[in-house]
Amino acid sequence: MSEARTAGGTQPVMVDVAALAGVSHQTVSRVLNGSPHVRAQTRERVLAAIRKLDYRPNTAARALVTRRSQTLGVISFDTTLYGPSQMLYGIEQAARAAGYYISIASLRDQDTFSVHEAVDRLRDQAVEGIAVIASRVSAMAALARQIATVPMVTVGPTDPGRLPGAGVDNEAGARAAVRHLLDLGHETVHHVAGPDDWLEAKARQVGWRGALQDHGRPVPDCLPGDWSARSGYQAALRLADDPGVTAVFCANDHMALGVVRGLHQTGRRVPRDVSVVGFDDIPEAAFLTPPLTTVRQHFGELGRCGLELLLHRVQFSAPTAAGDDSSHQVAIVTPELIVRASSAKPGR
Amino acid sequence: MSEARTAGGTQPVMVDVAALAGVSHQTVSRVLNGSPHVRAQTRERVLAAIRKLDYRPNTAARALVTRRSQTLGVISFDTTLYGPSQMLYGIEQAARAAGYYISIASLRDQDTFSVHEAVDRLRDQAVEGIAVIASRVSAMAALARQIATVPMVTVGPTDPGRLPGAGVDNEAGARAAVRHLLDLGHETVHHVAGPDDWLEAKARQVGWRGALQDHGRPVPDCLPGDWSARSGYQAALRLADDPGVTAVFCANDHMALGVVRGLHQTGRRVPRDVSVVGFDDIPEAAFLTPPLTTVRQHFGELGRCGLELLLHRVQFSAPTAAGDDSSHQVAIVTPELIVRASSAKPGR
DNA sequence: GGAAGATTTGTGAGCGCTAACAATACGTGT
DNA sequence: ACACGTATTGTTAGCGCTCACAAATCTTCC
């Protein structure tokens, strides 16, 4: 009969609870793990002891023997941006609901080295799976190379065929935006794009071009941006030179807001002279001057969705994954066009 | 001589490395922990074996015996908001630099129950310390009650005297904003405040009122807001009834942007008729229409700062903290006024 | 009433690692 | 050559938990 340390500064351990409840440590373990082979009365006694001692199981010991950390990792770049931070939130909520802890690794750069480092870091913590909020094509490639080492999904931007994940149908969103502007009567639509090597930027650009071509409209040169309001502003200054511009579709709301600012400064009125449409529907979009027409993404939903996918994979790849079932699962959410005052009929 | 499993799907463990390097597992441990009592040549051999096997130490086993998880927890509410997400990033960067992992717990509500739950959750993970990005007075109170159980600091809003933490001098920031408007020649300044039970909101309101009183100006009624652009918009509609309003100081940029929108809609021009100043300096502030005068906070810096404080406490409270040294350490950063086009001389 | 079965509990081993101590190797001065 | 101190390495014993299995208890039914 091992004497349990009753006092002292140390945390109580399982045998302490067992001693107090008058059972063996294994019975305590059974109660903790919800085993059905415990008499109700015994369970009560154990639970009472747990409560009295404020006992909390040692996760490290448990992880050591079960080889499961109950932890998922999240790699995120640019938590600064609206989308990523929203998705992180959605992921965390979903993980908690599923009984998992979340460990994060946020990166400044999306280069191969940083990506590998982040994955390593998370693997060192024995995470059971990783959700990645990455967007750069390069980062995706780096991740694809590591997919074998640990279950992984992408959230937000997806790279169908290489990595499983939950994403938004950016192309459809862009098409909807362009179609809306054409329907209003605009001859064509200009585009302020996101960085070349971002998947979302690419997809939105493709959608924009596709919609114009489908309607047999001229496809103007595409203006480069970097998601920031500043880059939108600069694009607008260039756009202002061309009197033919009547409609601009921006790859995100922040750039759209910069475009509005730039147009305004050069004497073009929105939406009287030029219509502007964004993408994302940030919370303040409805309260900008003018309120911004945009394409709404449900980032939170996306995070939840992605995590579900990840959990599924974690379950499957239990000991040795290898030849998984459907390796390239992807969940696609279709975004929604929100029409506000920044887009209107061309006013000639 | 225990035969090391050379193949198999299992991860290599320390004895595997030891066997390959021809040493004991303890020597491997020494190399891993940077012990000086290892011959350089031996160290090399061990490192080579580690590399060859792609061995990675089991954190659970290590945590079990050292009783240190190398993990810090972050509790955050509203990762959605600009400030919190920025601070989270700063915290993560600083933690990584210090060799700590970060586990997050984000909460939807700031009520007592949620706060306790989050702390429990993090404690279950055996985090060595917790950084809290909370703002509600109620949440602070709940935290203060748990401070004894684990080292804790607040980041962002601070509650001097109760919890240690890194914060911004919101009052000084507000004073600077108000003074700026008075200097421009405005008779008084109206205020759209944040939620009553947020510490930042309170401090900014106090600063606003104080500055007005210092200059012997009338203190108008304060308009309530909830940080959202929508609430700013609504406040503006109310403000519009009063022709005497020439300057508005908003407790954050999003509300300021809503105020601008509301004023614009009711025919008041910014800054010609009314000057508007915000707080935060969100990245797009400079590209709003008009560019927003605001008070800049260095959120990232703040996160770093707070984490440093936390690490300090973690070090100190090693086995049994109890009577700590300076229990109410606080780092205060002074924000900076950024003048842009949304504020100007009253145009009568 | 007692054997066969089901239910509930206890026992021992070991997950992979570090901490303490023991044991060796290496030099140095006498 | 010897003892002695110092570098370097090895040995043993857990950390707190779960797993596999053994033991004890309670049923049930002939």
XYZ file of N, CA, C and O (backbone and C1' of nucleotides) in Angstrom, chain B residues 14 25-26 29 33 55 58 62 65, chain C residues 15-22 26:
99
model
N 15.780 7.619 -28.086
C 17.117 7.963 -27.670
C 18.103 6.792 -27.703
O 19.250 6.954 -28.111
N 22.582 6.174 -23.688
C 21.492 7.110 -23.956
C 21.695 8.417 -23.195
O 21.288 9.475 -23.638
N 22.315 8.322 -22.054
C 22.539 9.514 -21.253
C 23.451 10.507 -21.970
O 23.253 11.716 -21.892
N 21.443 12.335 -24.303
C 20.687 13.343 -23.568
C 21.554 14.558 -23.284
O 21.128 15.698 -23.432
N 20.944 18.410 -24.478
C 20.721 19.490 -23.534
C 21.918 20.410 -23.377
O 21.976 21.204 -22.447
N 16.154 11.792 -35.746
C 15.597 11.635 -34.402
C 15.077 12.959 -33.871
O 15.698 13.996 -34.057
N 11.208 13.280 -27.680
C 9.807 13.223 -27.336
C 9.510 14.255 -26.251
O 9.955 14.133 -25.113
N 9.953 14.278 -22.020
C 10.775 15.307 -21.396
C 9.968 16.127 -20.407
O 10.399 16.381 -19.282
N 9.244 14.382 -17.047
C 10.290 14.320 -16.025
C 10.777 15.693 -15.574
O 11.061 15.901 -14.400
P 8.992 0.520 -23.252
O 8.394 1.839 -23.906
C 7.112 1.844 -24.525
C 6.513 3.231 -24.378
C 7.533 4.350 -24.509
O 7.506 4.820 -25.853
C 6.064 4.699 -22.622
P 8.840 4.689 -26.759
O 9.710 5.933 -26.271
C 9.209 7.243 -26.466
C 9.969 8.181 -25.561
C 11.487 8.184 -25.788
O 11.872 9.513 -26.076
C 10.961 8.005 -23.486
P 13.374 9.945 -26.229
O 13.673 10.606 -24.819
C 13.024 11.841 -24.491
C 13.047 12.056 -22.998
C 14.417 12.400 -22.430
O 14.564 13.817 -22.442
C 13.174 10.882 -21.029
P 16.018 14.441 -22.127
O 16.005 14.461 -20.533
C 15.109 15.325 -19.863
C 15.242 15.136 -18.360
C 16.562 15.605 -17.762
O 16.244 16.253 -16.540
C 16.207 13.342 -17.211
P 17.285 17.148 -15.781
O 17.514 16.292 -14.452
C 16.410 16.091 -13.587
C 16.848 15.286 -12.384
C 18.147 15.764 -11.750
O 18.045 15.666 -10.339
C 18.390 13.515 -12.484
P 19.141 16.346 -9.419
O 19.913 15.092 -8.799
C 19.200 14.182 -7.957
C 19.954 12.882 -7.915
C 21.369 13.002 -7.328
O 21.440 12.278 -6.106
C 21.332 11.672 -9.314
P 22.760 12.454 -5.208
O 23.628 11.181 -5.627
C 23.024 9.889 -5.574
C 23.765 8.960 -6.508
C 25.247 8.769 -6.155
O 25.443 7.443 -5.692
C 24.871 8.943 -8.490
P 26.921 7.027 -5.236
O 27.382 6.175 -6.501
C 26.533 5.140 -6.999
C 27.232 4.415 -8.134
C 28.686 4.050 -7.824
O 28.944 2.755 -8.353
C 28.603 5.485 -9.725
P 41.771 7.062 -21.865
O 42.190 8.398 -21.106
C 41.636 9.648 -21.502
C 42.109 10.703 -20.518
C 43.626 10.945 -20.511
O 43.906 12.155 -21.195
C 42.670 10.972 -18.311
